Backbone as ProteinMPNN parsed JSONL, in Angstrom:
{"seq_chain_A": "MLIGTNLQDENENGEWLLDAIDEVLTGKVSNSTVGDVRYVVLNLNKTSVKITDPYRVGDSQRVMETGVFKKLLIEWLRRKYEYYKLR", "coords_chain_A": {"N_chain_A": [[-8.085, -3.07, 3.619], [-6.702, -1.92, 1.496], [-8.699, -1.633, -0.292], [-10.62, 0.539, -2.205], [-8.67, 2.442, -2.29], [-6.331, 4.333, -4.331], [-4.636, 2.398, -5.224], [-6.156, 0.374, -6.105], [-7.039, 1.087, -8.57], [-7.305, 0.457, -12.073], [-5.069, 1.007, -13.822], [-2.963, 1.461, -12.087], [0.221, 0.809, -10.925], [1.595, 0.756, -8.538], [4.276, 1.241, -8.154], [5.521, 3.545, -7.135], [4.908, 3.395, -4.42], [6.107, 0.988, -3.685], [8.741, 1.756, -4.149], [9.048, 3.697, -2.122], [8.819, 2.074, 0.134], [11.055, 0.413, -0.229], [13.064, 2.331, 0.08], [13.008, 2.885, 2.851], [13.49, 0.329, 3.867], [16.073, -0.207, 2.952], [17.471, 1.71, 4.25], [17.938, 4.157, 3.129], [16.299, 6.303, 3.696], [15.108, 7.188, 6.945], [12.47, 7.192, 7.751], [9.2, 7.539, 6.298], [6.377, 9.302, 5.185], [3.518, 8.562, 3.53], [1.051, 10.032, 1.94], [-0.487, 10.057, -0.29], [-2.081, 7.924, -0.902], [-5.165, 7.178, -1.644], [-7.591, 7.674, 0.802], [-6.116, 6.562, 2.945], [-3.304, 7.018, 5.172], [0.091, 6.336, 5.17], [2.623, 5.557, 7.377], [5.862, 4.913, 7.203], [8.6, 2.941, 8.339], [11.753, 1.28, 8.91], [11.077, -1.034, 10.318], [8.286, -1.126, 10.696], [4.948, -0.445, 9.437], [2.589, 2.006, 9.762], [-0.752, 2.259, 9.341], [-3.156, 4.545, 8.697], [-6.497, 5.475, 8.748], [-7.919, 8.341, 8.064], [-10.576, 8.991, 7.941], [-12.088, 7.315, 9.414], [-13.875, 6.72, 12.359], [-12.916, 6.187, 15.691], [-11.173, 3.178, 16.145], [-8.773, 3.635, 14.118], [-6.299, 2.941, 13.167], [-3.776, 0.714, 12.01], [-1.046, -1.513, 12.422], [1.751, -3.023, 10.929], [4.455, -5.259, 10.133], [7.071, -4.005, 8.094], [8.256, -5.523, 5.992], [6.358, -7.572, 5.691], [4.151, -6.049, 4.934], [5.078, -5.131, 2.452], [5.199, -7.552, 0.997], [2.486, -8.233, 1.044], [1.44, -6.068, -0.423], [2.657, -6.474, -2.945], [1.46, -8.917, -3.651], [-1.227, -8.117, -3.67], [-1.192, -6.287, -5.844], [-0.492, -8.041, -7.907], [-2.687, -9.811, -7.973], [-4.711, -7.987, -8.521], [-3.961, -7.126, -11.063], [-4.345, -9.546, -12.466], [-7.114, -9.799, -12.143], [-8.124, -7.574, -13.624], [-7.124, -8.251, -16.103], [-8.583, -10.497, -16.779], [-11.12, -9.536, -17.132]], "CA_chain_A": [[-7.207, -1.952, 3.892], [-6.356, -1.274, 0.23], [-9.916, -1.464, -1.087], [-11.047, 1.933, -2.302], [-7.523, 3.331, -2.491], [-5.931, 4.417, -5.733], [-3.934, 1.161, -5.577], [-7.148, -0.499, -6.717], [-7.306, 1.554, -9.93], [-6.848, -0.496, -13.09], [-3.754, 1.313, -14.394], [-2.018, 1.791, -11.019], [1.157, -0.296, -10.717], [2.107, 0.804, -7.176], [5.737, 1.356, -8.141], [5.909, 4.654, -6.256], [4.818, 2.944, -3.034], [7.17, -0.002, -3.51], [9.991, 2.524, -4.042], [9.084, 4.31, -0.786], [9.088, 0.984, 1.072], [12.455, 0.023, -0.403], [13.92, 3.381, 0.642], [13.126, 2.708, 4.303], [14.095, -0.977, 4.144], [17.51, -0.155, 2.679], [18.078, 2.737, 5.089], [18.145, 5.408, 2.389], [15.61, 7.258, 4.57], [14.749, 6.492, 8.186], [11.019, 7.036, 7.753], [8.519, 8.214, 5.203], [4.925, 9.363, 5.283], [2.922, 8.533, 2.201], [-0.33, 10.452, 2.103], [-1.205, 10.099, -1.558], [-2.856, 6.711, -1.085], [-6.526, 7.64, -1.377], [-8.3, 7.216, 2.001], [-5.246, 6.146, 4.047], [-1.972, 7.601, 5.298], [1.037, 5.303, 5.569], [3.864, 5.994, 8.011], [6.778, 3.802, 6.983], [9.983, 2.919, 8.805], [12.397, 0.019, 8.563], [10.48, -2.188, 10.984], [6.823, -1.2, 10.688], [4.11, 0.465, 8.667], [1.368, 2.379, 10.467], [-1.774, 2.589, 8.358], [-4.177, 5.345, 9.358], [-7.646, 5.898, 7.958], [-8.338, 9.575, 8.711], [-12.024, 9.153, 7.841], [-12.742, 6.337, 10.29], [-14.017, 7.125, 13.759], [-12.544, 5.099, 16.599], [-9.937, 2.437, 15.882], [-8.482, 3.973, 12.724], [-4.91, 2.637, 12.84], [-3.264, -0.656, 12.0], [0.409, -1.556, 12.313], [2.292, -4.311, 10.511], [5.87, -5.242, 9.802], [7.275, -3.429, 6.762], [8.469, -6.602, 5.02], [5.065, -8.237, 5.488], [3.336, -5.121, 4.152], [5.577, -5.14, 1.071], [4.743, -8.805, 0.378], [1.043, -8.084, 0.87], [1.225, -5.127, -1.516], [3.033, -7.142, -4.201], [0.408, -9.903, -3.948], [-2.423, -7.323, -4.011], [-1.018, -5.767, -7.197], [-0.515, -9.184, -8.825], [-4.072, -10.285, -8.095], [-5.484, -6.928, -9.172], [-3.6, -7.22, -12.483], [-5.044, -10.717, -12.994], [-8.541, -9.475, -12.175], [-8.414, -6.7, -14.755], [-6.774, -8.957, -17.329], [-9.64, -11.463, -17.071], [-12.42, -8.882, -17.377]], "C_chain_A": [[-6.827, -1.223, 2.6], [-7.568, -1.04, -0.659], [-10.347, -0.005, -1.038], [-9.898, 2.907, -2.494], [-7.179, 3.39, -3.974], [-5.102, 3.205, -6.157], [-4.868, 0.16, -6.243], [-7.429, -0.104, -8.17], [-6.639, 0.644, -10.962], [-5.425, -0.23, -13.574], [-2.703, 1.691, -13.356], [-1.099, 0.605, -10.768], [1.804, -0.289, -9.332], [3.603, 0.985, -7.042], [6.221, 2.446, -7.187], [5.872, 4.247, -4.788], [5.881, 1.888, -2.744], [8.529, 0.683, -3.381], [10.129, 3.151, -2.654], [9.392, 3.255, 0.274], [10.55, 0.568, 0.99], [13.413, 1.062, 0.178], [14.069, 3.241, 2.152], [13.769, 1.366, 4.643], [15.602, -0.97, 3.933], [18.224, 0.903, 3.513], [18.386, 4.033, 4.366], [17.47, 6.563, 3.118], [15.193, 6.494, 5.822], [13.249, 6.29, 8.317], [10.431, 7.853, 6.617], [7.024, 8.196, 5.484], [4.373, 9.491, 3.875], [1.445, 8.845, 2.376], [-1.116, 10.46, 0.823], [-1.815, 8.748, -1.92], [-4.278, 7.087, -0.677], [-7.125, 6.913, -0.171], [-7.419, 6.705, 3.132], [-3.942, 6.934, 4.012], [-1.065, 6.496, 5.816], [2.277, 5.953, 6.161], [4.806, 4.797, 7.997], [8.075, 4.007, 7.749], [10.515, 1.515, 8.556], [11.705, -1.201, 9.169], [8.967, -2.276, 10.872], [6.183, -0.154, 9.78], [2.872, 0.735, 9.516], [0.393, 2.899, 9.419], [-2.897, 3.307, 9.091], [-5.261, 5.72, 8.36], [-8.199, 7.155, 8.629], [-9.852, 9.795, 8.702], [-12.784, 8.212, 8.768], [-12.751, 6.843, 11.723], [-13.645, 5.928, 14.631], [-11.206, 4.498, 16.228], [-9.539, 2.591, 14.41], [-7.058, 3.634, 12.312], [-4.628, 1.142, 12.906], [-1.752, -0.563, 11.841], [0.804, -2.953, 11.86], [3.757, -4.159, 10.151], [6.048, -4.795, 8.342], [7.471, -4.507, 5.696], [7.182, -7.345, 4.695], [4.162, -7.353, 4.642], [3.769, -5.115, 2.692], [5.11, -6.406, 0.347], [3.247, -8.755, 0.094], [0.729, -7.175, -0.315], [1.552, -5.761, -2.869], [1.963, -8.15, -4.611], [-0.887, -9.2, -4.355], [-2.332, -6.858, -5.47], [-1.065, -6.89, -8.226], [-1.955, -9.658, -9.048], [-4.967, -9.254, -8.787], [-5.222, -6.957, -10.683], [-4.341, -8.396, -13.13], [-6.543, -10.462, -13.124], [-8.875, -8.64, -13.41], [-8.108, -7.367, -16.085], [-7.9, -9.921, -17.746], [-10.981, -10.821, -17.393], [-12.711, -8.729, -18.823]], "O_chain_A": [[-6.648, -0.006, 2.623], [-7.48, -0.333, -1.662], [-10.427, 0.602, 0.031], [-10.121, 4.071, -2.824], [-7.676, 2.594, -4.77], [-4.887, 3.008, -7.353], [-4.414, -0.795, -6.874], [-8.004, -0.893, -8.919], [-5.543, 0.13, -10.739], [-4.648, -1.173, -13.719], [-1.643, 2.2, -13.723], [-1.567, -0.484, -10.437], [2.498, -1.244, -8.983], [4.145, 0.893, -5.941], [7.231, 2.269, -6.506], [6.702, 4.695, -3.997], [6.487, 1.895, -1.672], [9.373, 0.248, -2.598], [11.215, 3.135, -2.075], [10.147, 3.52, 1.21], [11.209, 0.391, 2.014], [14.464, 0.704, 0.711], [15.159, 3.458, 2.681], [14.521, 1.276, 5.613], [16.332, -1.65, 4.654], [19.452, 0.985, 3.487], [19.028, 4.919, 4.93], [18.002, 7.672, 3.157], [14.952, 5.288, 5.764], [12.804, 5.32, 8.93], [11.08, 8.736, 6.056], [6.479, 7.201, 5.961], [4.719, 10.41, 3.133], [0.682, 8.03, 2.894], [-2.29, 10.828, 0.822], [-2.041, 8.456, -3.095], [-4.555, 7.29, 0.505], [-7.158, 5.683, -0.134], [-7.943, 6.432, 4.212], [-3.532, 7.447, 2.971], [-1.401, 5.802, 6.776], [2.908, 6.797, 5.525], [4.581, 3.802, 8.685], [8.594, 5.122, 7.804], [9.795, 0.658, 8.044], [11.745, -2.286, 8.588], [8.407, -3.371, 10.942], [6.786, 0.857, 9.418], [2.189, -0.196, 9.94], [0.681, 3.859, 8.703], [-3.516, 2.747, 9.996], [-4.978, 6.218, 7.27], [-8.876, 7.057, 9.653], [-10.352, 10.69, 9.384], [-14.005, 8.314, 8.886], [-11.741, 7.335, 12.227], [-14.021, 4.793, 14.335], [-10.225, 5.212, 16.021], [-9.92, 1.78, 13.566], [-6.638, 3.999, 11.214], [-5.17, 0.417, 13.74], [-1.242, 0.356, 11.201], [0.264, -3.948, 12.344], [4.234, -3.053, 9.896], [5.264, -5.17, 7.471], [6.904, -4.407, 4.608], [6.947, -7.707, 3.542], [3.483, -7.839, 3.737], [2.928, -5.096, 1.793], [4.67, -6.331, -0.8], [2.795, -9.182, -0.968], [-0.151, -7.482, -1.119], [0.799, -5.598, -3.829], [1.6, -8.229, -5.785], [-1.566, -9.64, -5.283], [-3.282, -7.018, -6.237], [-1.621, -6.708, -9.309], [-2.377, -9.877, -10.184], [-5.868, -9.612, -9.546], [-6.15, -6.828, -11.481], [-4.9, -8.256, -14.218], [-7.163, -10.866, -14.108], [-9.801, -8.965, -14.152], [-8.76, -7.079, -17.088], [-8.132, -10.127, -18.937], [-11.887, -11.497, -17.88], [-13.76, -8.2, -19.189]]}, "name": "protein", "num_of_chains": 1, "seq": "MLIGTNLQDENENGEWLLDAIDEVLTGKVSNSTVGDVRYVVLNLNKTSVKITDPYRVGDSQRVMETGVFKKLLIEWLRRKYEYYKLR"}
């Protein structure tokens, strides 16, 4: 789901996306659409994240709990950092 997105880029720390997630989790905003993740659009709210791949034909959406998505993203960024550090 994150492969090929700009979150995979070596110097991308994902802070802007983590901030958007925190804004919906804390209730600062009720929902947010993040379209600057290359190849996917994320619709965030306090309970769920809808991930849409506008380039995929057919089943192009996935939904997961926002807290789970945040944990997944943090782990993705940690492992990506380790990958680039070891190269």
